PDB file of C-alpha atoms and ligand atoms in Angstrom:
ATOM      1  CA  UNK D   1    -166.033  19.575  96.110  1.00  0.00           C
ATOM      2  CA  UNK D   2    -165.698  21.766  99.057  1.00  0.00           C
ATOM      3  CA  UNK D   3    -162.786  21.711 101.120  1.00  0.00           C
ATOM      4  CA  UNK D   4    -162.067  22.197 104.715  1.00  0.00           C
ATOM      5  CA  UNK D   5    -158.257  22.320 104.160  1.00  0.00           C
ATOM      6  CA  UNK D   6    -157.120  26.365 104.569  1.00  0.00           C
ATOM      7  CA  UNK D   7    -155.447  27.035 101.461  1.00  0.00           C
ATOM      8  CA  UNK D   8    -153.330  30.522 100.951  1.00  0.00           C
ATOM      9  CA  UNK D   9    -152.814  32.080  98.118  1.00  0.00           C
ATOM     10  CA  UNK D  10    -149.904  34.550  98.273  1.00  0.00           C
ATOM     11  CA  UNK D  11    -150.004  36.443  95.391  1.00  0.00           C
ATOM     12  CA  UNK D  12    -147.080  39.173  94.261  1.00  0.00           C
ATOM     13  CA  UNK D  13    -144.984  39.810  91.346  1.00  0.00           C
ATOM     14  CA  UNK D  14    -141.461  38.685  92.925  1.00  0.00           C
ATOM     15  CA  UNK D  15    -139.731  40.364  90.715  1.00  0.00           C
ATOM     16  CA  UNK D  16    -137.344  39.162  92.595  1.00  0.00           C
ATOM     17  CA  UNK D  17    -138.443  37.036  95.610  1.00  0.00           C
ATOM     18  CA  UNK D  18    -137.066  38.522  98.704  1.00  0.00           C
ATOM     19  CA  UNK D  19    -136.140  37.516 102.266  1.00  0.00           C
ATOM     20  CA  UNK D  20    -139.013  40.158 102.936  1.00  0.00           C
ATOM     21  CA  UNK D  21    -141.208  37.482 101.260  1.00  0.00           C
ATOM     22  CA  UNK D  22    -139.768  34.613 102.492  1.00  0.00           C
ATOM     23  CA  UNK D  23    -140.377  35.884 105.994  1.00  0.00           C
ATOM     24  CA  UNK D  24    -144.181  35.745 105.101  1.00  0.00           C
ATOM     25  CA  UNK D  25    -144.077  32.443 103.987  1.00  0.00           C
ATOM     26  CA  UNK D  26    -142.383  31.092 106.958  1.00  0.00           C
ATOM     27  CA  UNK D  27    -144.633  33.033 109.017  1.00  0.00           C
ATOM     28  CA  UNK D  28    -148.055  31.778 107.704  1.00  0.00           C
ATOM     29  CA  UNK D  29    -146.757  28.240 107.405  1.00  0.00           C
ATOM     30  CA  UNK D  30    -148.113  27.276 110.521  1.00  0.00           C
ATOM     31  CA  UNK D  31    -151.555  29.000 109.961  1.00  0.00           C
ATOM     32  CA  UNK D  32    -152.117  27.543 106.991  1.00  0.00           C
ATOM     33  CA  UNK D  33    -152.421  23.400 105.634  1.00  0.00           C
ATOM     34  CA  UNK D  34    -151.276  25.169 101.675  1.00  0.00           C
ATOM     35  CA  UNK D  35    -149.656  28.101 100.647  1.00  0.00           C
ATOM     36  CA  UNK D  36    -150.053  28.876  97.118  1.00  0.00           C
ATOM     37  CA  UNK D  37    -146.967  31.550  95.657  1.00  0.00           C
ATOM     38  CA  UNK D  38    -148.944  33.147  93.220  1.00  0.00           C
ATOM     39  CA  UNK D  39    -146.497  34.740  90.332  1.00  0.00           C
ATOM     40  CA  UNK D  40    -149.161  37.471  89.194  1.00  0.00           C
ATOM     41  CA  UNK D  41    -147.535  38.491  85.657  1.00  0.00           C
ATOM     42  CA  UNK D  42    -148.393  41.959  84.003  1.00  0.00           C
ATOM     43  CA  UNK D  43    -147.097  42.673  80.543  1.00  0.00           C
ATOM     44  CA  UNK D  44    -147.310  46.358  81.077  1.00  0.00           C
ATOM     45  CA  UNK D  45    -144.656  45.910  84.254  1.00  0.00           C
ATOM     46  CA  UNK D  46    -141.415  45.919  82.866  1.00  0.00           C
ATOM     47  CA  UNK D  47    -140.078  42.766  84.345  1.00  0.00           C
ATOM     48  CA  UNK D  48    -136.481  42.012  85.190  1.00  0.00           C
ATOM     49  CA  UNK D  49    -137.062  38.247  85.658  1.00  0.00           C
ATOM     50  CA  UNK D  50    -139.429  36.069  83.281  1.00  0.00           C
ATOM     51  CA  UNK D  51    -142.024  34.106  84.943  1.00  0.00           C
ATOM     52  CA  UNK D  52    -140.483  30.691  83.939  1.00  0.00           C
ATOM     53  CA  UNK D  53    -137.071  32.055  85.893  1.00  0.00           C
ATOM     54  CA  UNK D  54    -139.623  33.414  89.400  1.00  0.00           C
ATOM     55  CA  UNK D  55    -141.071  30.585  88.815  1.00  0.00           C
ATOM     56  CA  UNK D  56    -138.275  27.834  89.133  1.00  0.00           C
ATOM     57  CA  UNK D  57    -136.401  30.347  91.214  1.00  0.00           C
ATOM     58  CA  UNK D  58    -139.195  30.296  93.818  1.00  0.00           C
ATOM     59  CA  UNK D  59    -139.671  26.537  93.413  1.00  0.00           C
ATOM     60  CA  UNK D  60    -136.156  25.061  94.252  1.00  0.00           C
ATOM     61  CA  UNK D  61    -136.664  27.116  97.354  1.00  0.00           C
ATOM     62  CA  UNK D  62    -139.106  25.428  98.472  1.00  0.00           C
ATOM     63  CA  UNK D  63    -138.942  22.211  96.527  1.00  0.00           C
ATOM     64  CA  UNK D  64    -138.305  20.276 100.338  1.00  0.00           C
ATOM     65  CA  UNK D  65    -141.814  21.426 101.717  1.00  0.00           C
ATOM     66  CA  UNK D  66    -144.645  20.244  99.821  1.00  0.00           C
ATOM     67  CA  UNK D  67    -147.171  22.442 101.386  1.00  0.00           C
ATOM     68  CA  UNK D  68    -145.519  25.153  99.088  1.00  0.00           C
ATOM     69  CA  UNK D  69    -146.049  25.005  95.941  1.00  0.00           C
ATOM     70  CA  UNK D  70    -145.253  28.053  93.032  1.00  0.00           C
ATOM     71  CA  UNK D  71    -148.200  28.861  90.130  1.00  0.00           C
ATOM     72  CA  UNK D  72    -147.724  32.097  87.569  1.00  0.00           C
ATOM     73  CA  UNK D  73    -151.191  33.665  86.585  1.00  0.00           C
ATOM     74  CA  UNK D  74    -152.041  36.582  83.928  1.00  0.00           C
ATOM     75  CA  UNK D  75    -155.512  37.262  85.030  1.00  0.00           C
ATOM     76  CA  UNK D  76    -157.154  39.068  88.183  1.00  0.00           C
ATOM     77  CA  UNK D  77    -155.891  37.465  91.648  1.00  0.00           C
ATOM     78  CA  UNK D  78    -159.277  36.647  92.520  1.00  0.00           C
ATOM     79  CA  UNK D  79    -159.923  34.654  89.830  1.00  0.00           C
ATOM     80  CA  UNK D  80    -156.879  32.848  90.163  1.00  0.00           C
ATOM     81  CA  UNK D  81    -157.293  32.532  93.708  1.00  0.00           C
ATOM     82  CA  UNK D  82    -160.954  31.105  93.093  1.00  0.00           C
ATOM     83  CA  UNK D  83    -159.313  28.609  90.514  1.00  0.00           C
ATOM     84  CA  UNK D  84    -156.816  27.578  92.630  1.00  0.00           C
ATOM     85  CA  UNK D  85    -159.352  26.590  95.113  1.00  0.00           C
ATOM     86  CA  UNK D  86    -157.632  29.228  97.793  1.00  0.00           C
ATOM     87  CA  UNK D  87    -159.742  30.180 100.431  1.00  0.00           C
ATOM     88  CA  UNK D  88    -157.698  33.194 102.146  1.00  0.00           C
ATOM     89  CA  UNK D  89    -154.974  35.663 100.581  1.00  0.00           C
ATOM     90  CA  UNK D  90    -151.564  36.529 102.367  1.00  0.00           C
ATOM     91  CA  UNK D  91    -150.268  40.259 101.940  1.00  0.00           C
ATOM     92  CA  UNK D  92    -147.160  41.486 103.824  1.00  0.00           C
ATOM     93  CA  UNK D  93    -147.341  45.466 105.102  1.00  0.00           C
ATOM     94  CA  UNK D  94    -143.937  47.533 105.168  1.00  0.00           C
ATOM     95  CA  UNK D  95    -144.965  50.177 106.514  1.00  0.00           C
ATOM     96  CA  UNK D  96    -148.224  52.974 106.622  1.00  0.00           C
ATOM     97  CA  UNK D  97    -147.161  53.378 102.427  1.00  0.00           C
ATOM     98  CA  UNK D  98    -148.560  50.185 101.660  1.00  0.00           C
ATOM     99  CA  UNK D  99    -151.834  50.246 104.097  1.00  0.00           C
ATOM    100  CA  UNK D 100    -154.130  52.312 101.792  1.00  0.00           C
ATOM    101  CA  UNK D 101    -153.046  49.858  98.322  1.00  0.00           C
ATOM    102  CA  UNK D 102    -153.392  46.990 100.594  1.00  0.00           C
ATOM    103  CA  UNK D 103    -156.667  48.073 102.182  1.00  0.00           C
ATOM    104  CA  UNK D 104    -158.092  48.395  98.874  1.00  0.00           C
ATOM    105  CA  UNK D 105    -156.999  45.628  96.975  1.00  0.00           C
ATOM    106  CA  UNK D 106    -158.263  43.359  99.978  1.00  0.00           C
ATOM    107  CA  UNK D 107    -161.827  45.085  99.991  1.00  0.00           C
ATOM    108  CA  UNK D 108    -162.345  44.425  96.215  1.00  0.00           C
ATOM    109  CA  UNK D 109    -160.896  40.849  96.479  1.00  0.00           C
ATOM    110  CA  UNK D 110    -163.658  40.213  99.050  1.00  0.00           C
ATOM    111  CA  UNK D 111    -166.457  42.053  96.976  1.00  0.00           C
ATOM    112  CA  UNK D 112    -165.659  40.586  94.046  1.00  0.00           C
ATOM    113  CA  UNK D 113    -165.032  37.491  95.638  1.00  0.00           C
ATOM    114  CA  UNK D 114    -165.533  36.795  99.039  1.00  0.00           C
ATOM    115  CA  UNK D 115    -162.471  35.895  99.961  1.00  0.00           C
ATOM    116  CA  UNK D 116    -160.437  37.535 102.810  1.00  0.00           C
ATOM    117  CA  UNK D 117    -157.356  39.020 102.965  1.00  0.00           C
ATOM    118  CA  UNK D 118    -154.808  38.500 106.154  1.00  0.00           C
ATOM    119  CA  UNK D 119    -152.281  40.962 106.294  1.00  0.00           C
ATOM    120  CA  UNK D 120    -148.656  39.876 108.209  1.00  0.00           C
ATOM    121  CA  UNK D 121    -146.681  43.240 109.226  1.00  0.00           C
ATOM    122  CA  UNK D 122    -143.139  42.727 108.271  1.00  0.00           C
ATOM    123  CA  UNK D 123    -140.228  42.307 110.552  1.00  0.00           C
ATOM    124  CA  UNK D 124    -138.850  45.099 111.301  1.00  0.00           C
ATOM    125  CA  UNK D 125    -135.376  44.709 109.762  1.00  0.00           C
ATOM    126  CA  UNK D 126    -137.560  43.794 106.664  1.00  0.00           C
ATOM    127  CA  UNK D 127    -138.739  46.973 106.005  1.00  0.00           C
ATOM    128  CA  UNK D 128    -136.675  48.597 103.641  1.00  0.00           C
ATOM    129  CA  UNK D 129    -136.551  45.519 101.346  1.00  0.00           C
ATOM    130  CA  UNK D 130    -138.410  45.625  98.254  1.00  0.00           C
ATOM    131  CA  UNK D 131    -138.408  43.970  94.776  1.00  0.00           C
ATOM    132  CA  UNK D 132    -137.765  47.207  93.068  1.00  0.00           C
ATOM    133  CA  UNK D 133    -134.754  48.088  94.837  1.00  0.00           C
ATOM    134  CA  UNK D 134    -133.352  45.168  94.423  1.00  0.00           C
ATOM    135  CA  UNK D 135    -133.463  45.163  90.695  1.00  0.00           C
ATOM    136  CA  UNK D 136    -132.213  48.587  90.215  1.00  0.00           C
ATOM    137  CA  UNK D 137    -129.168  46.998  92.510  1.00  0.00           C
ATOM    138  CA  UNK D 138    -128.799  44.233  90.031  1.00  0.00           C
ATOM    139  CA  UNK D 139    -129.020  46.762  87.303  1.00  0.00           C
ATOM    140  CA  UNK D 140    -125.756  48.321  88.334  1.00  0.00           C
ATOM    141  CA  UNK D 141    -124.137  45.494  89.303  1.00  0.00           C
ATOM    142  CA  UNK D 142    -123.954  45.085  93.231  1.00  0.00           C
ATOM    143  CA  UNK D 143    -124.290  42.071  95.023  1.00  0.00           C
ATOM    144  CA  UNK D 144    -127.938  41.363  96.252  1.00  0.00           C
ATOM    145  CA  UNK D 145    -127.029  38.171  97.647  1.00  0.00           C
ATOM    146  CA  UNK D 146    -128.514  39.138 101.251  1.00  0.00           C
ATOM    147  CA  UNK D 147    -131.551  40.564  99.877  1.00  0.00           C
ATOM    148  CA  UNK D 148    -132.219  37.156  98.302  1.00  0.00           C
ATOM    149  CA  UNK D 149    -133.305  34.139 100.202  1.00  0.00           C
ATOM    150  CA  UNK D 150    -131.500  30.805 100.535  1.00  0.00           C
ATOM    151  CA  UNK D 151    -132.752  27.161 100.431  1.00  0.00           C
ATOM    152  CA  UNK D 152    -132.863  26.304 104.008  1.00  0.00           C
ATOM    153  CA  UNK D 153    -131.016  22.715 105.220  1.00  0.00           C
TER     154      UNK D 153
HETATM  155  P1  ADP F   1    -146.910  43.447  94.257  1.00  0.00           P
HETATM  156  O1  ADP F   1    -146.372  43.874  92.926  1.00  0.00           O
HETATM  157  O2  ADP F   1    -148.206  42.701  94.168  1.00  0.00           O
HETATM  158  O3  ADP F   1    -146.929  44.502  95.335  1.00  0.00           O
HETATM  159  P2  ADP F   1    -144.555  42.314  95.507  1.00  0.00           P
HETATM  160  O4  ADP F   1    -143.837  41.127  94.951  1.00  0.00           O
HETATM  161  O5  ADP F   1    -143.855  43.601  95.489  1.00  0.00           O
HETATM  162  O6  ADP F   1    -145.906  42.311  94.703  1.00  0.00           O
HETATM  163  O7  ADP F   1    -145.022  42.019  96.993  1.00  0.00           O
HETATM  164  C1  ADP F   1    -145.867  40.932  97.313  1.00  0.00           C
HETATM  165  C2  ADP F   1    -146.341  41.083  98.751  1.00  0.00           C
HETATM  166  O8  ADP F   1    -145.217  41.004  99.625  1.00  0.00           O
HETATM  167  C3  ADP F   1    -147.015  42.422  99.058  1.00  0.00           C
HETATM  168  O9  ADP F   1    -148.056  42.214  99.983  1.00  0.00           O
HETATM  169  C4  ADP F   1    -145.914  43.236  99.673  1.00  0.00           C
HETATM  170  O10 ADP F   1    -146.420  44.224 100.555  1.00  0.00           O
HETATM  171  C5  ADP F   1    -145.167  42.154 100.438  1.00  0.00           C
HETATM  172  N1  ADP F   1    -143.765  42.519 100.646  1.00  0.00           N
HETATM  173  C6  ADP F   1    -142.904  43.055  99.773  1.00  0.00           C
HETATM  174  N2  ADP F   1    -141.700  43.257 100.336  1.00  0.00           N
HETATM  175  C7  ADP F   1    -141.813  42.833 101.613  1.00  0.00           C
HETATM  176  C8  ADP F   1    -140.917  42.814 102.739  1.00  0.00           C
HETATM  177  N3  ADP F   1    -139.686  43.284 102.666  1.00  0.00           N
HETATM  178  N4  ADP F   1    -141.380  42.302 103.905  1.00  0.00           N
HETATM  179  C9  ADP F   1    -142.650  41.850 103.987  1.00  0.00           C
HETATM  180  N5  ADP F   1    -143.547  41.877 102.990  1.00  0.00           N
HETATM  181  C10 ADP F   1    -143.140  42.355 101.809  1.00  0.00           C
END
């Protein structure tokens, strides 16, 4: 059945999920009637969090909005996004290091299967966030607690 509903998919590895990301989300919201958090697992990324963890982790934050909802897949994002019945993808861009991956990735989403990709610069005092900082933090033991977003009231 086709549907007229815009459905997101925002697919990442949130490895762990960051105020970075949660800034997306909040920001396409209002564009959007669903947002699909797409956990994309790879076994050959060393993971810090299992995808049952991302997942539930990712859920309680949003368990008070059901346009939100939280999915793990193991296959290509298009095919997941296809399955899902999403209709557009959500990237974030940092900065001009992630424009070429980004670029690319979107382009062979659409070949493959025609679905776009909208891409949400980050704010500004965003930029220097990333999962993979944040873990190595963890690793030695610092508090990450404002890197990581809270369940709004
Ligand atoms: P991936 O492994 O697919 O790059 P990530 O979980 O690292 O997954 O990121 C998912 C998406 O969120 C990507 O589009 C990435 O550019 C974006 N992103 C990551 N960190 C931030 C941030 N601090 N602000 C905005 N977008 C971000």
């Amino acid at each position: 059945m086709k549907t007229n509903k815009k459905i997101a998919l925002f697919p990442g590895s949130f490895d762990p999920f960051t105020v970075g990301h949660a800034s997306i989300i909040e920001r396409a919201l209002p564009m959007f009637d669903e947002i699909i958090i797409g956990i994309g697992v790879n076994d050959q990324k060393q993971a810090l969090f299992s995808p049952e963890e991302r997942v539930r982790a990712i859920s309680d934050l949003y368990s008070d909005e059901p346009r939100i909802t939280v999915q793990s897949y193991s296959d290509l994002t298009i095919d997941f996004a296809r399955r899902c019945g999403a209709n557009i993808i959500v990237r974030g861009l940092r900065s001009v290091k992630d424009f070429e991956y980004e670029r690319d990735v979107a382009s062979m989403n659409h070949k493959l299967g025609g679905i776009d990709t909208i891409i949400l610069f980050c704010e500004e005092q965003y930029a220097y966030i990333s999962s993979s900082v944040v873990r190595e933090l963890i690793k030695y033991g610092k508090d990450v607690s404002e890197f990581l977003p809270k369940k709004k009231k």
